[in-house]
mmCIF file of C-alpha atoms and ligand atoms in Angstrom:
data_model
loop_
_atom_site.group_PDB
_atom_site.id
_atom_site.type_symbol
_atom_site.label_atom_id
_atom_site.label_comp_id
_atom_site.label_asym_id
_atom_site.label_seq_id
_atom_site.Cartn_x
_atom_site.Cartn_y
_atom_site.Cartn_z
ATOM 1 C CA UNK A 1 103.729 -59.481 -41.153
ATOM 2 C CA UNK A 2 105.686 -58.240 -37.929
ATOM 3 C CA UNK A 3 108.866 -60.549 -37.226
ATOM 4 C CA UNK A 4 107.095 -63.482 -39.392
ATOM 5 C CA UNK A 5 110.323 -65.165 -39.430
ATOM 6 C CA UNK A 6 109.266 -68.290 -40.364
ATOM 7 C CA UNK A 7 112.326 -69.693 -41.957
ATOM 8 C CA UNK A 8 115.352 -70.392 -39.766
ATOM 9 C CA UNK A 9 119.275 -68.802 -41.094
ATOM 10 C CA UNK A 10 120.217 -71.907 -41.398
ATOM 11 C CA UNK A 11 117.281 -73.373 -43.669
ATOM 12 C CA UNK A 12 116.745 -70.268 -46.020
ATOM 13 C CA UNK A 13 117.932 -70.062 -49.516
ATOM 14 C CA UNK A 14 118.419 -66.861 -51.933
ATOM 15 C CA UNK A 15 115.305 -67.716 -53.588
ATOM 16 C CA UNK A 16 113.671 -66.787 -50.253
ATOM 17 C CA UNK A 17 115.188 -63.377 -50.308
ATOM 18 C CA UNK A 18 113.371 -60.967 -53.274
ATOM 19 C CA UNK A 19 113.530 -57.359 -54.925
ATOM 20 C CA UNK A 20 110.747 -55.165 -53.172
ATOM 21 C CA UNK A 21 109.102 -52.300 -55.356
ATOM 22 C CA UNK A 22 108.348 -49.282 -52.691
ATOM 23 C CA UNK A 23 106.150 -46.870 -53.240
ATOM 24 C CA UNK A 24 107.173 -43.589 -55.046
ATOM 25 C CA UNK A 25 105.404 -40.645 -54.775
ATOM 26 C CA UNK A 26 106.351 -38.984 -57.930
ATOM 27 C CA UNK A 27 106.112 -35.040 -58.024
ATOM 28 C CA UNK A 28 107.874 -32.321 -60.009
ATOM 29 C CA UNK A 29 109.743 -31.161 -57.131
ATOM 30 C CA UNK A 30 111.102 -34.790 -56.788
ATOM 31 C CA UNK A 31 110.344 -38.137 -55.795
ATOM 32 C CA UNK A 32 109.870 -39.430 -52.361
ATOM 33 C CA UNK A 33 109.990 -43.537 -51.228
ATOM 34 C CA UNK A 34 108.760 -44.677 -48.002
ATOM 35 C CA UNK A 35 109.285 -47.736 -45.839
ATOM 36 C CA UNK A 36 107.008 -49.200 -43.754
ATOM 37 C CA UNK A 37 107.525 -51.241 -41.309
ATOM 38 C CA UNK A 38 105.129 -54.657 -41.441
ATOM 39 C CA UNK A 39 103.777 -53.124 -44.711
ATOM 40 C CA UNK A 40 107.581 -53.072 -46.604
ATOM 41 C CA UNK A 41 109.711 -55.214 -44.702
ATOM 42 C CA UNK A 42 108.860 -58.207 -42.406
ATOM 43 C CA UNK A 43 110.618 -57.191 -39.357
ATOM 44 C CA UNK A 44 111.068 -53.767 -37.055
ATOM 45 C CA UNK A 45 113.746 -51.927 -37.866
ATOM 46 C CA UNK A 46 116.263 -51.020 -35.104
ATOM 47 C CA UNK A 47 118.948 -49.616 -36.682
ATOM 48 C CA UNK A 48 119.902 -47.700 -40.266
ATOM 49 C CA UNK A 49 123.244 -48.078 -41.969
ATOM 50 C CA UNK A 50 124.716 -46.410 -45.081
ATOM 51 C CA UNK A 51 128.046 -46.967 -47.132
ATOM 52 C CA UNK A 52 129.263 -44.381 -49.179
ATOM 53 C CA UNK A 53 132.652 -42.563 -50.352
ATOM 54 C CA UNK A 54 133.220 -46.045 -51.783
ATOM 55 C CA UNK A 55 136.380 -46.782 -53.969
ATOM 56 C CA UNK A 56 136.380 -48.080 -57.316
ATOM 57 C CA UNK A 57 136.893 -51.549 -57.699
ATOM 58 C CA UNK A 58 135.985 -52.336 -53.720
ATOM 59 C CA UNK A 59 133.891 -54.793 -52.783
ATOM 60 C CA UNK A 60 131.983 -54.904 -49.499
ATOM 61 C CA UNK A 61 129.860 -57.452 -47.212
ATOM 62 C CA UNK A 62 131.770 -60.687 -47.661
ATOM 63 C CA UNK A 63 129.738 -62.423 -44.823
ATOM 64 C CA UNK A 64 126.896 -63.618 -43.334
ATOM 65 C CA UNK A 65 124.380 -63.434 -40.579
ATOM 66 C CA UNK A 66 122.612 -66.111 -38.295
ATOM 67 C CA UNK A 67 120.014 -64.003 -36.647
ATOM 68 C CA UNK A 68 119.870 -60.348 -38.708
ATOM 69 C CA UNK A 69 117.382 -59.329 -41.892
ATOM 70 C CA UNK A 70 118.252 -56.522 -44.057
ATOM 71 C CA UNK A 71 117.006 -54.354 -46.772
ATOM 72 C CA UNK A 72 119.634 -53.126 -48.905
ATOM 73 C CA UNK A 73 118.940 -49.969 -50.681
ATOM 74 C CA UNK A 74 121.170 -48.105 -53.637
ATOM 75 C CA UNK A 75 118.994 -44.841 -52.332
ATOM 76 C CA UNK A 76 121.882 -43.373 -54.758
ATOM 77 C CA UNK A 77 123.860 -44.639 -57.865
ATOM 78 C CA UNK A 78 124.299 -48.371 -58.320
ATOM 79 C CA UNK A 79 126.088 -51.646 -57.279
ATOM 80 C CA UNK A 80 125.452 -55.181 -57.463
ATOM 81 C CA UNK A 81 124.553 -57.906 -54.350
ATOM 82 C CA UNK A 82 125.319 -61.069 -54.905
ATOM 83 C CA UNK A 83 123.827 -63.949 -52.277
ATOM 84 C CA UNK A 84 124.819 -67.070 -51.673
ATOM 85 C CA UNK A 85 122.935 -69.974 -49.777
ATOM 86 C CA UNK A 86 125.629 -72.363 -50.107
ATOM 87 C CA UNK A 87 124.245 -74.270 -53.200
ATOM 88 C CA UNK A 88 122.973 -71.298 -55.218
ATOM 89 C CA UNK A 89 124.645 -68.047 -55.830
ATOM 90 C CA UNK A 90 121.732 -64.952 -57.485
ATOM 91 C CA UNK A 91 122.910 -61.081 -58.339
ATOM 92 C CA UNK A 92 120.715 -58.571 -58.017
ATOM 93 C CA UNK A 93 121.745 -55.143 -59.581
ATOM 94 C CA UNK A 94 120.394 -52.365 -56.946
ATOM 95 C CA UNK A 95 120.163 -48.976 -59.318
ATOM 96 C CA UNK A 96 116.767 -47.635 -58.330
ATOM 97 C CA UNK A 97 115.782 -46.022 -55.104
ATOM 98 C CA UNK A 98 112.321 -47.559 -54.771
ATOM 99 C CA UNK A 99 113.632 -50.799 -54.849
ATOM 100 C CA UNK A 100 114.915 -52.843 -51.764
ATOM 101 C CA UNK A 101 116.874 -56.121 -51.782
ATOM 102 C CA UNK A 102 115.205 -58.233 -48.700
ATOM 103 C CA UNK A 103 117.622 -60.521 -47.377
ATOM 104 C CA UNK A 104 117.205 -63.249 -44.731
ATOM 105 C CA UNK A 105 119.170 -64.843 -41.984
ATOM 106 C CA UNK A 106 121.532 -67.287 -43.018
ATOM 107 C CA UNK A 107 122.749 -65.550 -46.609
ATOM 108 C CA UNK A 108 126.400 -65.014 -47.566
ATOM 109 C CA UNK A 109 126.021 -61.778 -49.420
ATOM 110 C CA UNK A 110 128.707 -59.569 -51.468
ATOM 111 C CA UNK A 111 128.423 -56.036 -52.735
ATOM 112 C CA UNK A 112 130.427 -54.681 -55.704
ATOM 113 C CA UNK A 113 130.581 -52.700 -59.041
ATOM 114 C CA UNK A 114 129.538 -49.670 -57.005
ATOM 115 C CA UNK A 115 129.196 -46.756 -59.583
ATOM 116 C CA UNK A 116 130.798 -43.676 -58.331
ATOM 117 C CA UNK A 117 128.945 -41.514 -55.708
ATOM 118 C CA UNK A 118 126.794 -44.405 -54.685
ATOM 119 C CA UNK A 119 125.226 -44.644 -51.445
ATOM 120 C CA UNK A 120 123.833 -48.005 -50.150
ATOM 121 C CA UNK A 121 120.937 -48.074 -47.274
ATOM 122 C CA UNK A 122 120.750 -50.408 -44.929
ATOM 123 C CA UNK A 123 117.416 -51.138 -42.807
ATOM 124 C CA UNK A 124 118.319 -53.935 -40.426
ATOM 125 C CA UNK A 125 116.332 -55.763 -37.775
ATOM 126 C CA UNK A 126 118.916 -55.911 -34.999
ATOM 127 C CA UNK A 127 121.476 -53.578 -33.636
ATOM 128 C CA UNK A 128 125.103 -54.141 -34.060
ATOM 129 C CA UNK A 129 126.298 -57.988 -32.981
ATOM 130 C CA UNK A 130 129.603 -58.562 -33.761
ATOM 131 C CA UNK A 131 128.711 -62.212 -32.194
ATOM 132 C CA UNK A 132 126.148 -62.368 -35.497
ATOM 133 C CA UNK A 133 128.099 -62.240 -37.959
ATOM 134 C CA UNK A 134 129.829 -65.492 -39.995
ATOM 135 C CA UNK A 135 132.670 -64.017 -41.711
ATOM 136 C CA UNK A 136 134.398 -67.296 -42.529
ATOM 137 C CA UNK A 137 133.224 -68.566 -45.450
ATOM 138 C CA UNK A 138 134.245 -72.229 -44.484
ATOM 139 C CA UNK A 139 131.935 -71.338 -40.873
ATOM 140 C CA UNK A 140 129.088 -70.715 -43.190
ATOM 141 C CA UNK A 141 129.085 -73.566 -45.079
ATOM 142 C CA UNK A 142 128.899 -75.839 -41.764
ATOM 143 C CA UNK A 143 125.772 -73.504 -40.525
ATOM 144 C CA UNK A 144 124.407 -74.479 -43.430
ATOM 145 C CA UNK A 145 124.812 -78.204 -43.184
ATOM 146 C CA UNK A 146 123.929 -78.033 -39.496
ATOM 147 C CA UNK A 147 120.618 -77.287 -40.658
ATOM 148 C CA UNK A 148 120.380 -80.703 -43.341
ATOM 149 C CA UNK A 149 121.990 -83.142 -40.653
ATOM 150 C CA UNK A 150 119.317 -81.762 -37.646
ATOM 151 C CA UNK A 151 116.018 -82.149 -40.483
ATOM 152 C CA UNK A 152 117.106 -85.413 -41.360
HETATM 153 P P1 TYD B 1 130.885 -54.663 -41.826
HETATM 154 O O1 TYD B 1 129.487 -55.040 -41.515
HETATM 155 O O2 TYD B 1 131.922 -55.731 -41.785
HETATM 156 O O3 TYD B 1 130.956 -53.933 -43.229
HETATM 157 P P2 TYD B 1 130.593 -54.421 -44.715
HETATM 158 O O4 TYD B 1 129.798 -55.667 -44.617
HETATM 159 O O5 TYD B 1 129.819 -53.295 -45.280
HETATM 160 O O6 TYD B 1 131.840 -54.608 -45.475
HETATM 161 O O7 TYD B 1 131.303 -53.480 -40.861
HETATM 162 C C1 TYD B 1 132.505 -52.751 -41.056
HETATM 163 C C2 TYD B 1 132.937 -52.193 -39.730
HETATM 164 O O8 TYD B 1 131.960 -51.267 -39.233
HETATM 165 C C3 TYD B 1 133.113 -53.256 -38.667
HETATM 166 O O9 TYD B 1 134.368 -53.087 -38.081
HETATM 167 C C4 TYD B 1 132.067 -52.981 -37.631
HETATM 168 C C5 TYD B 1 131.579 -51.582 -37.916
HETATM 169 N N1 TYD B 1 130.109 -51.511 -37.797
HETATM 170 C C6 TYD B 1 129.555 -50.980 -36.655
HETATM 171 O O10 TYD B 1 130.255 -50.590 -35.702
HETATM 172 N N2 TYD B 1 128.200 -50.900 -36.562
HETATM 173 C C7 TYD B 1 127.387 -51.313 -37.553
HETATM 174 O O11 TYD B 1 126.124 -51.225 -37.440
HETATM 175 C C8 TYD B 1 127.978 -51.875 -38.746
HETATM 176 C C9 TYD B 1 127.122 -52.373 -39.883
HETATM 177 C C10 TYD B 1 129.341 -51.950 -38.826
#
C-alpha cells in the first residue's frame, strides 16, 4: 500500500478520502491504538502534528494541499472536519481515538466545534511546505479545474 497514490490532488474528490477504524487494544488499565504505516495509512509518515489549547468557537485548517496526505485524529475530545472537493462538501465528526480521517491531496478541509480540551493528531506524509499549501480558496478552485480542462 506504500505511497499508492494513485489519484492526483487535483483529480480526487471527498468521497476518496474515508473514516479508518484502528485497532484498539482494549485492557483495564486502558486502551491503546496503533498506526501502521502501509497497514493504516497509505503513505510514510514524516512528520506528527497536534492542535490543542483550542478556543471555543475557533475554527482551524481553512486550506488545502497539492502534494500532502493526512490522517486527522481527535486522539482527545471532539471536533468536526469538513472537506471540500470543489463540487461536494462531507463532515465527518472525529470523537473517537481509534478512528482516523484519511485525507488526500487536493481537499479543502475545515476543522471546528472543537469540544473543550480536545487534542487533534496529525500524521502527515511530508514535512512542512509552506510552498504546498492553497490557502486561497479562489486558487483552489482553479487547481481543481486545471485538472477537468487537461483530461478533456
Ligand atoms: P496551519 O497549517 O496553517 O494551521 P491550521 O491548518 O491548523 O489552521 O499552520 C499554522 C502555523 O503553524 C503556520 O504559520 C505554519 C506553522 N506550522 C509549522 O511551522 N509546521 C507545521 O508542520 C505546521 C502544520 C504548521
Amino acid at each position: 500500500m506504500k505511497n499508492s497514490y494513485n489519484i492526483s490532488g487535483t483529480d480526487s474528490t471527498v468521497y476518496d478520502c474515508s473514516l479508518i477504524e484502528m485497532p484498539k487494544h482494549h485492557h483495564e488499565r486502558g486502551n491503546l491504538t496503533v498506526v501502521n504505516t502501509e497497514q493504516t495509512v497509505p503513505f510514510d509518515v514524516k512528520r506528527v502534528y497536534y492542535l490543542y489549547d483550542i478556543p471555543g468557537g475557533e475554527s482551524r485548517g481553512g486550506h488545502a494541499h497539492k502534494a500532502l496526505w493526512q490522517l486527522i485524529v481527535a486522539v482527545s475530545g471532539s471536533f468536526s472536519v469538513t472537506l471540500d472537493d470543489g463540487h461536494i462538501k462531507r463532515t465527518f465528526l472525529l470523537n473517537r481515538p481509534y478512528l482516523g480521517l484519511l485525507v488526500r491531496p487536493g481537499i479543502w478541509r475545515t476543522l471546528d466545534d472543537f469540544s473543550s480540551g480536545s487534542v487533534c493528531l496529525v500524521l502527515a506524509s511530508e514535512h512542512y511546505d509552506e510552498d504546498d499549501y492553497i490557502r486561497d480558496y479562489n486558487d483552489f478552485s482553479r487547481f481543481k479545474n486545471e485538472t477537468s480542462a487537461s483530461t478533456l
